[in-house]
Short mmCIF file of C-alpha atoms in Angstrom, two decimals:
data_model
loop_
_atom_site.label_atom_id
_atom_site.label_comp_id
_atom_site.label_asym_id
_atom_site.label_seq_id
_atom_site.Cartn_x
_atom_site.Cartn_y
_atom_site.Cartn_z
CA UNK G 1 -33.01 -34.41 32.59
CA UNK G 2 -30.14 -32.05 33.61
CA UNK G 3 -30.40 -28.70 33.13
CA UNK G 4 -27.81 -26.86 30.99
CA UNK G 5 -25.30 -24.74 32.79
CA UNK G 6 -25.91 -21.23 31.83
CA UNK G 7 -22.52 -19.31 30.59
CA UNK G 8 -21.11 -16.55 32.60
CA UNK G 9 -19.27 -13.90 31.07
CA UNK G 10 -17.29 -11.30 33.07
CA UNK G 11 -16.10 -8.35 31.39
CA UNK G 12 -12.96 -7.12 33.08
CA UNK G 13 -11.85 -3.41 32.02
CA UNK G 14 -8.85 -3.60 34.04
CA UNK G 15 -6.52 -0.34 34.34
CA UNK G 16 -3.91 -0.27 31.45
CA UNK G 17 -0.54 1.37 31.46
CA UNK G 18 -0.60 4.87 30.35
CA UNK G 19 1.38 4.61 27.11
CA UNK G 20 1.16 8.47 26.46
CA UNK G 21 4.68 9.37 27.43
CA UNK G 22 6.17 6.28 25.78
CA UNK G 23 4.71 7.43 22.47
CA UNK G 24 5.88 10.86 22.97
CA UNK G 25 9.34 9.57 23.74
CA UNK G 26 9.29 7.63 20.54
CA UNK G 27 7.97 10.55 18.42
CA UNK G 28 10.71 12.73 19.96
CA UNK G 29 13.34 10.06 19.08
CA UNK G 30 12.25 9.72 15.45
CA UNK G 31 11.63 13.63 14.83
CA UNK G 32 15.05 14.37 16.34
CA UNK G 33 16.86 11.82 14.50
CA UNK G 34 14.93 13.13 11.04
CA UNK G 35 15.73 16.68 12.13
CA UNK G 36 19.44 15.73 12.76
CA UNK G 37 19.66 14.16 9.10
CA UNK G 38 18.05 17.10 7.47
CA UNK G 39 20.56 19.35 9.24
CA UNK G 40 23.39 17.59 8.32
CA UNK G 41 22.36 17.53 4.59
CA UNK G 42 21.79 21.24 5.08
CA UNK G 43 25.00 22.19 6.70
CA UNK G 44 27.22 20.26 4.21
CA UNK G 45 25.46 21.93 1.35
CA UNK G 46 25.17 25.42 2.72
CA UNK G 47 28.57 26.64 2.15
CA UNK G 48 29.26 27.47 5.78
CA UNK G 49 31.59 24.53 6.05
CA UNK G 50 34.50 25.46 3.75
CA UNK G 51 36.24 22.70 1.65
CA UNK G 52 39.60 22.58 -0.22
CA UNK G 53 38.22 22.26 -3.61
CA UNK G 54 35.19 24.91 -3.45
CA UNK G 55 32.65 22.16 -3.78
CA UNK G 56 29.88 21.36 -1.12
CA UNK G 57 31.13 18.93 1.41
CA UNK G 58 27.92 16.88 0.69
CA UNK G 59 28.92 15.91 -2.84
CA UNK G 60 32.68 15.51 -1.88
CA UNK G 61 31.87 12.99 0.87
CA UNK G 62 29.14 11.06 -1.31
CA UNK G 63 31.25 11.11 -4.47
CA UNK G 64 34.58 10.40 -2.58
CA UNK G 65 33.00 7.18 -1.50
CA UNK G 66 30.96 6.04 -4.60
CA UNK G 67 32.69 7.52 -7.58
CA UNK G 68 34.14 4.86 -10.03
CA UNK G 69 35.78 4.91 -13.76
CA UNK G 70 34.44 2.82 -16.51
CA UNK G 71 36.39 -0.07 -15.39
CA UNK G 72 34.67 -0.15 -12.05
CA UNK G 73 37.83 1.30 -10.18
CA UNK G 74 37.41 3.85 -7.21
CA UNK G 75 38.31 7.38 -8.27
CA UNK G 76 37.07 9.18 -5.32
CA UNK G 77 40.18 10.51 -4.38
CA UNK G 78 39.53 13.32 -6.82
CA UNK G 79 37.01 14.60 -4.55
CA UNK G 80 39.47 15.04 -1.64
CA UNK G 81 41.89 17.17 -3.14
CA UNK G 82 42.16 20.82 -3.29
CA UNK G 83 41.49 20.67 -7.28
CA UNK G 84 38.17 21.21 -8.54
CA UNK G 85 36.73 18.11 -9.98
CA UNK G 86 36.75 17.91 -13.73
CA UNK G 87 34.10 16.87 -16.29
CA UNK G 88 35.19 13.18 -16.27
CA UNK G 89 35.05 13.17 -12.35
CA UNK G 90 31.71 14.44 -12.21
CA UNK G 91 30.68 11.93 -14.91
CA UNK G 92 31.85 9.08 -12.53
CA UNK G 93 29.71 10.00 -9.70
CA UNK G 94 25.74 9.20 -10.01
CA UNK G 95 24.42 12.68 -8.44
CA UNK G 96 26.75 14.69 -10.54
CA UNK G 97 26.31 13.50 -13.94
CA UNK G 98 25.46 15.89 -16.70
CA UNK G 99 21.95 15.25 -17.92
CA UNK G 100 20.90 16.37 -21.43
CA UNK G 101 18.40 19.46 -22.17
CA UNK G 102 15.90 18.65 -25.07
CA UNK G 103 16.26 21.54 -27.46
CA UNK G 104 13.73 21.81 -30.26
CA UNK G 105 13.24 23.70 -33.63
CA UNK G 106 9.69 23.33 -34.73
CA UNK G 107 6.63 25.04 -36.19
CA UNK G 108 8.08 26.07 -39.41
CA UNK G 109 6.77 25.61 -43.09
CA UNK G 110 8.66 26.08 -46.34
CA UNK G 111 6.37 26.65 -49.42
CA UNK G 112 6.98 26.40 -53.05
CA UNK G 113 10.75 25.71 -53.38
CA UNK G 114 13.29 24.11 -55.88
CA UNK G 115 16.05 24.56 -53.15
CA UNK G 116 15.96 26.09 -49.83
CA UNK G 117 18.11 26.54 -46.64
CA UNK G 118 18.17 27.95 -43.15
CA UNK G 119 20.99 28.46 -40.55
CA UNK G 120 20.83 27.18 -36.94
CA UNK G 121 23.15 26.65 -34.14
CA UNK G 122 23.96 23.67 -31.92
CA UNK G 123 24.90 24.51 -28.39
CA UNK G 124 26.91 22.25 -26.23
CA UNK G 125 29.78 21.88 -23.55
CA UNK G 126 32.99 23.53 -24.59
CA UNK G 127 35.53 20.62 -25.34
CA UNK G 128 38.14 22.11 -23.37
CA UNK G 129 36.06 21.51 -20.43
CA UNK G 130 35.48 17.80 -20.91
CA UNK G 131 39.33 16.85 -20.94
CA UNK G 132 39.13 15.22 -24.24
CA UNK G 133 36.04 13.14 -23.33
CA UNK G 134 33.64 13.08 -26.45
CA UNK G 135 30.10 14.31 -25.40
CA UNK G 136 27.53 12.63 -27.69
CA UNK G 137 24.75 15.02 -28.70
CA UNK G 138 22.15 12.95 -30.72
CA UNK G 139 19.75 14.86 -33.28
CA UNK G 140 16.40 13.83 -34.71
CA UNK G 141 14.91 15.52 -37.83
CA UNK G 142 11.31 14.80 -38.54
CA UNK G 143 9.89 16.20 -41.93
CA UNK G 144 6.95 16.03 -44.31
CA UNK G 145 7.20 17.13 -48.17
CA UNK G 146 4.67 17.39 -50.60
CA UNK G 147 4.76 18.38 -54.55
CA UNK G 148 2.29 18.84 -57.18
CA UNK G 149 3.93 16.25 -59.34
CA UNK G 150 6.17 13.27 -58.49
CA UNK G 151 9.19 14.78 -57.55
CA UNK G 152 12.75 13.44 -56.20
CA UNK G 153 14.29 15.64 -53.27
CA UNK G 154 16.90 15.21 -50.73
CA UNK G 155 17.18 16.73 -47.36
CA UNK G 156 20.46 17.39 -45.61
CA UNK G 157 22.39 19.10 -42.88
CA UNK G 158 25.66 20.81 -43.71
CA UNK G 159 28.37 22.37 -41.33
CA UNK G 160 29.99 25.72 -42.09
CA UNK G 161 32.82 24.19 -44.01
CA UNK G 162 30.40 22.48 -46.31
CA UNK G 163 30.63 18.83 -44.98
CA UNK G 164 27.39 16.82 -45.03
CA UNK G 165 26.51 15.77 -41.40
CA UNK G 166 25.40 12.30 -41.25
CA UNK G 167 23.49 10.62 -43.88
CA UNK G 168 21.19 12.80 -46.04
CA UNK G 169 17.86 11.70 -46.82
CA UNK G 170 16.66 11.14 -50.22
CA UNK G 171 13.00 10.47 -51.37
CA UNK G 172 10.06 10.82 -53.79
CA UNK G 173 6.96 12.75 -53.03
CA UNK G 174 3.86 13.89 -54.57
CA UNK G 175 0.42 15.29 -53.65
CA UNK G 176 0.62 12.73 -50.65
CA UNK G 177 2.85 13.52 -48.00
CA UNK G 178 6.22 11.72 -47.81
CA UNK G 179 7.57 11.55 -44.45
CA UNK G 180 11.45 11.75 -44.13
CA UNK G 181 13.79 11.58 -41.31
CA UNK G 182 17.42 12.17 -40.46
CA UNK G 183 19.13 10.80 -37.26
CA UNK G 184 22.40 11.53 -36.06
CA UNK G 185 24.10 9.85 -33.05
CA UNK G 186 26.02 13.11 -32.50
CA UNK G 187 26.21 16.63 -33.89
CA UNK G 188 29.15 18.58 -32.27
CA UNK G 189 28.32 22.15 -30.69
CA UNK G 190 29.00 24.72 -33.38
CA UNK G 191 27.38 27.82 -35.00
CA UNK G 192 25.64 28.19 -38.57
CA UNK G 193 24.90 24.63 -39.52
CA UNK G 194 22.57 24.59 -42.50
CA UNK G 195 19.30 22.66 -43.11
CA UNK G 196 18.91 22.19 -46.67
CA UNK G 197 16.11 20.67 -48.88
CA UNK G 198 16.56 20.41 -52.88
CA UNK G 199 14.27 19.20 -55.64
CA UNK G 200 16.63 16.72 -57.63
CA UNK G 201 14.46 17.06 -60.85
CA UNK G 202 14.88 20.25 -63.03
CA UNK G 203 11.88 22.41 -63.38
CA UNK G 204 9.92 20.51 -60.57
CA UNK G 205 9.06 22.38 -57.43
CA UNK G 206 8.24 21.05 -53.75
CA UNK G 207 4.92 22.43 -52.61
CA UNK G 208 5.45 22.44 -48.85
CA UNK G 209 8.43 21.28 -46.57
CA UNK G 210 7.46 21.16 -42.70
CA UNK G 211 9.77 19.69 -40.08
CA UNK G 212 10.78 19.43 -36.39
CA UNK G 213 14.31 19.04 -35.25
CA UNK G 214 15.46 17.79 -31.44
CA UNK G 215 18.91 17.97 -30.18
CA UNK G 216 20.04 16.63 -26.78
CA UNK G 217 22.18 19.35 -25.54
CA UNK G 218 24.84 18.86 -22.74
CA UNK G 219 26.24 22.14 -20.90
CA UNK G 220 28.69 20.46 -18.53
CA UNK G 221 27.04 21.59 -15.38
CA UNK G 222 25.97 18.57 -13.29
CA UNK G 223 22.05 18.25 -13.34
CA UNK G 224 21.68 18.40 -9.53
CA UNK G 225 23.89 21.46 -9.16
CA UNK G 226 23.58 25.05 -10.43
CA UNK G 227 26.21 27.40 -11.87
CA UNK G 228 27.66 28.30 -8.38
CA UNK G 229 28.13 24.57 -7.44
CA UNK G 230 25.14 24.49 -4.98
CA UNK G 231 23.14 21.37 -4.42
CA UNK G 232 19.66 21.80 -6.02
CA UNK G 233 18.61 18.12 -6.27
CA UNK G 234 16.85 16.29 -8.94
CA UNK G 235 13.92 17.90 -10.72
CA UNK G 236 10.43 16.71 -10.08
CA UNK G 237 7.45 17.24 -12.49
CA UNK G 238 3.99 17.86 -10.93
CA UNK G 239 1.81 18.66 -13.61
CA UNK G 240 2.47 21.74 -15.32
CA UNK G 241 5.03 22.71 -12.53
CA UNK G 242 8.56 21.77 -12.06
CA UNK G 243 9.98 21.88 -8.66
CA UNK G 244 13.32 20.92 -6.87
CA UNK G 245 12.16 19.46 -3.75
CA UNK G 246 15.65 18.42 -2.53
CA UNK G 247 17.17 21.78 -2.81
CA UNK G 248 19.63 22.43 0.30
CA UNK G 249 17.59 25.25 1.23
CA UNK G 250 14.53 22.99 1.95
CA UNK G 251 16.52 20.85 4.32
CA UNK G 252 16.91 24.01 6.55
CA UNK G 253 13.31 24.33 6.73
CA UNK G 254 12.49 20.68 7.26
CA UNK G 255 15.17 20.74 10.05
CA UNK G 256 13.15 22.99 12.25
CA UNK G 257 9.94 21.42 11.12
CA UNK G 258 11.18 17.77 12.25
CA UNK G 259 12.55 19.35 15.65
CA UNK G 260 9.15 21.28 16.41
CA UNK G 261 6.19 19.96 14.87
CA UNK G 262 5.77 16.15 15.19
CA UNK G 263 5.79 15.91 18.82
CA UNK G 264 4.06 19.20 19.57
CA UNK G 265 1.32 17.92 17.22
CA UNK G 266 1.06 14.65 19.27
CA UNK G 267 0.88 16.35 22.48
CA UNK G 268 -1.66 19.02 21.33
CA UNK G 269 -3.93 15.93 20.49
CA UNK G 270 -3.25 14.80 24.07
CA UNK G 271 -3.85 17.92 25.49
CA UNK G 272 -7.15 18.44 23.31
CA UNK G 273 -8.27 14.96 24.39
CA UNK G 274 -8.06 16.18 28.03
CA UNK G 275 -9.80 19.29 27.57
CA UNK G 276 -12.58 17.43 25.95
CA UNK G 277 -12.88 15.35 29.11
CA UNK G 278 -12.53 18.61 31.20
CA UNK G 279 -15.57 20.24 29.35
CA UNK G 280 -17.92 17.21 30.11
CA UNK G 281 -16.53 17.06 33.95
CA UNK G 282 -18.75 19.78 35.36
CA UNK G 283 -21.98 18.17 33.90
CA UNK G 284 -20.98 14.81 35.39
CA UNK G 285 -20.34 16.34 38.88
CA UNK G 286 -23.77 18.46 38.80
CA UNK G 287 -25.75 14.88 37.71
CA UNK G 288 -23.87 13.02 40.53
CA UNK G 289 -25.21 15.70 43.00
CA UNK G 290 -28.52 15.55 41.90
CA UNK G 291 -28.69 11.57 42.35
CA UNK G 292 -26.92 11.98 45.72
CA UNK G 293 -29.67 14.54 46.52
CA UNK G 294 -32.32 12.07 45.43
CA UNK G 295 -31.10 9.53 47.87
CA UNK G 296 -28.94 7.41 45.78
CA UNK G 297 -25.56 6.18 46.95
CA UNK G 298 -22.36 7.06 45.07
CA UNK G 299 -22.01 3.68 43.76
CA UNK G 300 -25.50 3.40 42.40
CA UNK G 301 -25.41 6.91 41.10
CA UNK G 302 -22.21 6.34 39.19
CA UNK G 303 -23.56 3.13 37.69
CA UNK G 304 -26.68 4.90 36.53
CA UNK G 305 -24.75 7.71 35.01
CA UNK G 306 -22.65 5.18 32.97
CA UNK G 307 -25.55 5.02 30.77
CA UNK G 308 -25.76 8.55 30.03
CA UNK G 309 -23.98 10.76 27.29
CA UNK G 310 -20.93 12.63 28.37
CA UNK G 311 -18.90 12.79 25.19
CA UNK G 312 -15.15 12.18 25.78
CA UNK G 313 -16.07 11.39 29.40
CA UNK G 314 -18.13 8.44 28.68
CA UNK G 315 -15.50 5.51 28.74
CA UNK G 316 -14.13 7.16 31.85
CA UNK G 317 -17.60 6.91 33.64
CA UNK G 318 -18.17 3.40 32.40
CA UNK G 319 -14.62 2.45 33.74
CA UNK G 320 -15.61 3.82 37.16
CA UNK G 321 -19.02 1.94 37.08
CA UNK G 322 -17.18 -1.36 36.45
CA UNK G 323 -14.67 -0.85 39.04
CA UNK G 324 -17.40 -0.16 41.62
CA UNK G 325 -19.20 -3.49 40.47
CA UNK G 326 -16.11 -5.28 41.54
CA UNK G 327 -16.43 -3.87 44.89
CA UNK G 328 -13.62 -1.38 44.79
CA UNK G 329 -13.92 1.47 47.32
CA UNK G 330 -15.53 4.76 45.97
CA UNK G 331 -12.52 6.79 47.04
CA UNK G 332 -9.97 4.64 45.28
CA UNK G 333 -12.13 4.58 42.12
CA UNK G 334 -12.23 8.57 41.87
CA UNK G 335 -8.47 8.79 42.83
CA UNK G 336 -7.67 6.40 39.81
CA UNK G 337 -10.00 8.41 37.57
CA UNK G 338 -8.12 11.51 38.65
CA UNK G 339 -4.81 10.04 37.65
CA UNK G 340 -5.98 8.58 34.58
CA UNK G 341 -7.29 12.02 33.42
CA UNK G 342 -4.10 13.81 35.03
CA UNK G 343 -5.40 17.47 34.75
CA UNK G 344 -4.93 19.89 37.58
CA UNK G 345 -8.71 20.83 37.23
CA UNK G 346 -10.02 17.14 37.64
CA UNK G 347 -7.44 16.21 40.29
CA UNK G 348 -8.37 19.42 42.40
CA UNK G 349 -12.09 18.60 42.39
CA UNK G 350 -11.63 15.04 42.94
CA UNK G 351 -9.30 15.77 46.07
CA UNK G 352 -12.28 17.69 47.46
CA UNK G 353 -14.84 15.04 46.68
CA UNK G 354 -12.50 12.24 48.34
CA UNK G 355 -11.94 14.36 51.29
CA UNK G 356 -15.63 15.09 52.00
CA UNK G 357 -16.46 11.36 51.36
CA UNK G 358 -13.63 10.37 53.83
CA UNK G 359 -15.01 13.13 56.65
CA UNK G 360 -18.49 12.22 55.92
CA UNK G 361 -19.74 15.65 55.15
CA UNK G 362 -22.43 16.69 52.71
CA UNK G 363 -21.09 15.28 49.58
CA UNK G 364 -23.89 17.05 47.47
CA UNK G 365 -22.77 20.54 48.29
CA UNK G 366 -19.08 19.46 47.64
CA UNK G 367 -20.13 18.11 44.25
CA UNK G 368 -22.10 21.11 43.36
CA UNK G 369 -19.34 23.47 44.41
CA UNK G 370 -16.77 21.51 42.60
CA UNK G 371 -18.80 21.50 39.37
CA UNK G 372 -19.42 25.36 39.53
CA UNK G 373 -15.69 25.68 40.00
CA UNK G 374 -14.81 23.62 37.25
CA UNK G 375 -17.37 25.16 34.82
CA UNK G 376 -16.04 28.77 36.13
CA UNK G 377 -12.40 27.67 35.14
CA UNK G 378 -13.53 26.35 31.71
CA UNK G 379 -15.52 29.46 31.10
CA UNK G 380 -12.44 31.52 31.96
CA UNK G 381 -10.31 29.32 29.51
CA UNK G 382 -12.78 29.78 26.73
CA UNK G 383 -12.76 33.53 27.39
CA UNK G 384 -8.98 33.50 27.06
CA UNK G 385 -8.98 31.66 23.91
CA UNK G 386 -11.58 34.12 22.60
CA UNK G 387 -9.87 37.27 23.55
CA UNK G 388 -6.53 35.95 22.13
CA UNK G 389 -7.74 34.58 19.12
CA UNK G 390 -7.80 38.10 17.46
CA UNK G 391 -4.07 38.59 18.35
CA UNK G 392 -3.34 35.11 16.91
CA UNK G 393 -4.88 36.22 13.73
CA UNK G 394 -2.71 39.24 13.72
CA UNK G 395 0.17 37.17 14.10
CA UNK G 396 -0.62 34.92 11.11
CA UNK G 397 -1.48 37.90 9.10
CA UNK G 398 1.59 39.77 9.58
CA UNK G 399 3.56 36.43 8.78
CA UNK G 400 1.58 36.05 5.33
CA UNK G 401 2.30 39.66 4.74
CA UNK G 402 6.11 39.22 5.58
CA UNK G 403 6.24 36.19 3.33
CA UNK G 404 4.34 37.69 0.42
CA UNK G 405 6.89 40.89 0.57
CA UNK G 406 9.79 38.61 0.59
CA UNK G 407 8.56 36.29 -2.14
CA UNK G 408 7.61 39.53 -4.26
CA UNK G 409 11.34 40.85 -3.78
CA UNK G 410 12.81 37.37 -4.61
CA UNK G 411 10.87 36.96 -7.80
CA UNK G 412 10.34 40.35 -9.21
CA UNK G 413 12.94 42.72 -8.02
CA UNK G 414 16.05 40.55 -7.27
CA UNK G 415 16.08 39.26 -10.77
CA UNK G 416 15.36 42.70 -12.29
CA UNK G 417 18.34 44.10 -10.59
CA UNK G 418 20.71 41.14 -11.18
CA UNK G 419 19.44 41.26 -15.06
CA UNK G 420 20.16 45.32 -15.26
CA UNK G 421 23.89 44.97 -14.30
CA UNK G 422 24.64 41.50 -15.43
CA UNK G 423 26.13 42.56 -18.69
CA UNK G 424 28.37 45.47 -17.58
CA UNK G 425 31.87 45.09 -17.12
CA UNK G 426 32.95 48.60 -16.26
CA UNK G 427 33.06 47.78 -12.50
CA UNK G 428 36.45 46.08 -12.69
CA UNK G 429 37.24 42.64 -11.71
CA UNK G 430 33.73 42.22 -9.85
CA UNK G 431 31.79 43.09 -12.86
CA UNK G 432 28.82 45.30 -12.82
CA UNK G 433 27.97 48.75 -14.15
CA UNK G 434 29.22 52.16 -13.33
CA UNK G 435 26.98 55.29 -12.89
CA UNK G 436 29.26 58.22 -12.31
CA UNK G 437 31.55 57.62 -9.38
CA UNK G 438 29.19 54.68 -8.15
CA UNK G 439 29.61 51.05 -9.18
CA UNK G 440 26.86 48.61 -9.19
CA UNK G 441 28.28 45.28 -8.60
CA UNK G 442 26.79 42.11 -10.06
CA UNK G 443 24.44 40.18 -7.81
CA UNK G 444 23.78 36.57 -7.18
CA UNK G 445 19.93 36.06 -6.91
CA UNK G 446 20.58 32.53 -4.96
CA UNK G 447 22.59 34.55 -2.19
CA UNK G 448 19.54 36.83 -1.64
CA UNK G 449 16.89 34.03 -1.92
CA UNK G 450 19.00 32.10 0.72
CA UNK G 451 18.86 35.05 3.13
CA UNK G 452 15.25 35.55 2.41
CA UNK G 453 14.40 32.00 3.02
CA UNK G 454 16.46 31.70 6.23
CA UNK G 455 14.80 34.97 7.46
CA UNK G 456 11.28 33.51 6.64
CA UNK G 457 11.87 30.37 8.58
CA UNK G 458 13.39 32.13 11.68
CA UNK G 459 10.24 34.34 11.46
CA UNK G 460 7.90 31.25 11.32
CA UNK G 461 9.72 29.87 14.56
CA UNK G 462 9.24 33.15 16.41
CA UNK G 463 6.05 34.08 15.41
CA UNK G 464 4.53 30.65 15.87
CA UNK G 465 6.07 30.26 19.39
CA UNK G 466 4.75 33.50 20.59
CA UNK G 467 1.08 32.73 19.16
CA UNK G 468 1.05 29.51 21.14
CA UNK G 469 2.31 31.03 24.39
CA UNK G 470 -0.43 33.66 24.07
CA UNK G 471 -3.12 31.17 23.24
CA UNK G 472 -2.73 28.59 25.63
CA UNK G 473 0.65 29.10 27.78
CA UNK G 474 2.19 25.89 26.26
CA UNK G 475 5.18 25.71 24.22
CA UNK G 476 3.95 22.68 22.37
CA UNK G 477 0.97 24.97 21.05
CA UNK G 478 3.62 27.41 19.88
CA UNK G 479 5.81 24.80 18.16
CA UNK G 480 2.75 23.42 16.43
CA UNK G 481 2.04 26.97 15.16
CA UNK G 482 5.77 27.28 13.99
CA UNK G 483 5.72 23.99 12.11
CA UNK G 484 2.54 25.08 10.14
CA UNK G 485 4.25 28.44 9.17
CA UNK G 486 7.37 26.57 8.28
CA UNK G 487 5.33 24.25 5.97
CA UNK G 488 3.47 27.22 4.37
CA UNK G 489 7.11 28.62 3.62
CA UNK G 490 8.28 25.50 2.08
CA UNK G 491 5.29 25.30 -0.12
CA UNK G 492 5.18 29.08 -1.20
CA UNK G 493 9.12 29.11 -1.94
CA UNK G 494 9.09 25.72 -3.74
CA UNK G 495 6.17 26.73 -6.11
CA UNK G 496 6.85 30.45 -6.41
CA UNK G 497 10.39 31.39 -5.44
CA UNK G 498 12.64 28.47 -6.43
CA UNK G 499 12.49 29.32 -10.05
CA UNK G 500 15.37 28.25 -12.49
CA UNK G 501 16.89 31.77 -12.98
CA UNK G 502 16.93 32.26 -9.24
CA UNK G 503 18.44 29.07 -8.01
CA UNK G 504 21.17 29.55 -10.84
CA UNK G 505 20.13 27.05 -13.68
CA UNK G 506 21.53 27.69 -16.84
CA UNK G 507 19.09 28.86 -19.32
CA UNK G 508 18.76 26.30 -22.54
CA UNK G 509 20.23 28.54 -25.33
CA UNK G 510 18.14 26.68 -27.98
CA UNK G 511 18.88 26.16 -31.73
CA UNK G 512 18.67 29.73 -32.39
CA UNK G 513 17.57 29.45 -36.10
CA UNK G 514 18.06 32.31 -38.53
CA UNK G 515 15.54 34.87 -39.24
CA UNK G 516 15.11 33.93 -42.68
CA UNK G 517 15.76 31.30 -45.40
CA UNK G 518 18.29 31.49 -48.24
CA UNK G 519 18.96 29.84 -51.51
CA UNK G 520 21.76 27.34 -50.85
CA UNK G 521 24.84 26.65 -53.03
CA UNK G 522 24.59 23.30 -54.81
CA UNK G 523 24.72 20.21 -52.68
CA UNK G 524 27.37 17.69 -53.60
CA UNK G 525 27.20 14.31 -51.95
CA UNK G 526 30.68 13.04 -53.15
#
């Protein structure tokens, strides 16, 4: 009976092309592309590039290409002239449309009444700003009415002239709540509207009247722009916190982040991997010398050491063992090993070993010397890192102190100064307050916030680069520190400093109900 042939498996771990630089170039290409894109968005929104109509170049370019009227016809030429776009032009562009703010009147209860009323205001965009366009501001009133006995009642909203707005609600209530509702497609902006409730039956009183009112309010300012026509982008809700992640200032920080951080982060990972190999390299040379002294050849010694534990060096030792088993010369194997690792420390030690092997000297002494030399160099590197570590901590601490001072100035002092003189008109055309012969001009908080943010970002670039150079002597380490500092500044400014009052968002005025109720004149429904 024929014997079954045994299957022979040969594992070839052939040298592969090193893709480190290829990956680095790919990351550089993508990061530079992203950096240029963010730089373009920032530059076209920053105000450094003047335009004819005073609007940011970003919105002029985008809306000039995409703005369309209700019939779908392009009207982008309005953004390419020296005339500031009007309300209708803004509404024709998707990124400049005015979004409504929700203003609410709630939490009140009127008790024991036959008729009662209260005044309130309705804010809104000035009709003169809309160019004849009617801006609809819907209103919703939800109420609940109770009475001791069955009672007919009416709830209505009346204007200053006495006209009933929309359709009043008439209903009947008793000890069980009667829910009432008034809905209006639009209520024009005006002051001193009246909310009224009447008992329609003589001698019968309403026990309680509770309500909440909601109006969608438009101010004519595009939802993505502030009062001074700077791009602040859409609002994003993160739980209880609302942020503007696409404000033009963020693109300035992201520009430097993309230019500096991705490639440096990747290269630092490459350098750290090489450092891990170097950390175990002296131990490998020491063990190799011991096996040589024990009478083993280099080939057998390396094949034996392939089963030992050398951390990040394991794969390289295993690869050398496989190559030797294929019959490759020892000198060629260690040269390929030095080329794969590519660090000066390994290349210098391998050059010594290869020369000793070629000359036929006492290789064990060369191995011990190379191991001691490598171990001493790694020790000195560690000493440098430990000595410089305190200085790196000082650089980071100084950056956090600087960032904290800047954010405190932006959030506390600048709004206080802006609020203290914003109401004065004595300072001439510029506005402001006059104290003796000194005029304090009005200030724009966003201008100072912009200067502060630019300063913090440039501080991050400088501090981070210096920290990295002191730590390892490599710019990649410095740019990695700079990227992390820029990221910290982005987070701190977005969550603390880019508040509505600082970035120029108009405060919602609200419905401003009067301080007390009144007894209204009779309600005539016509």
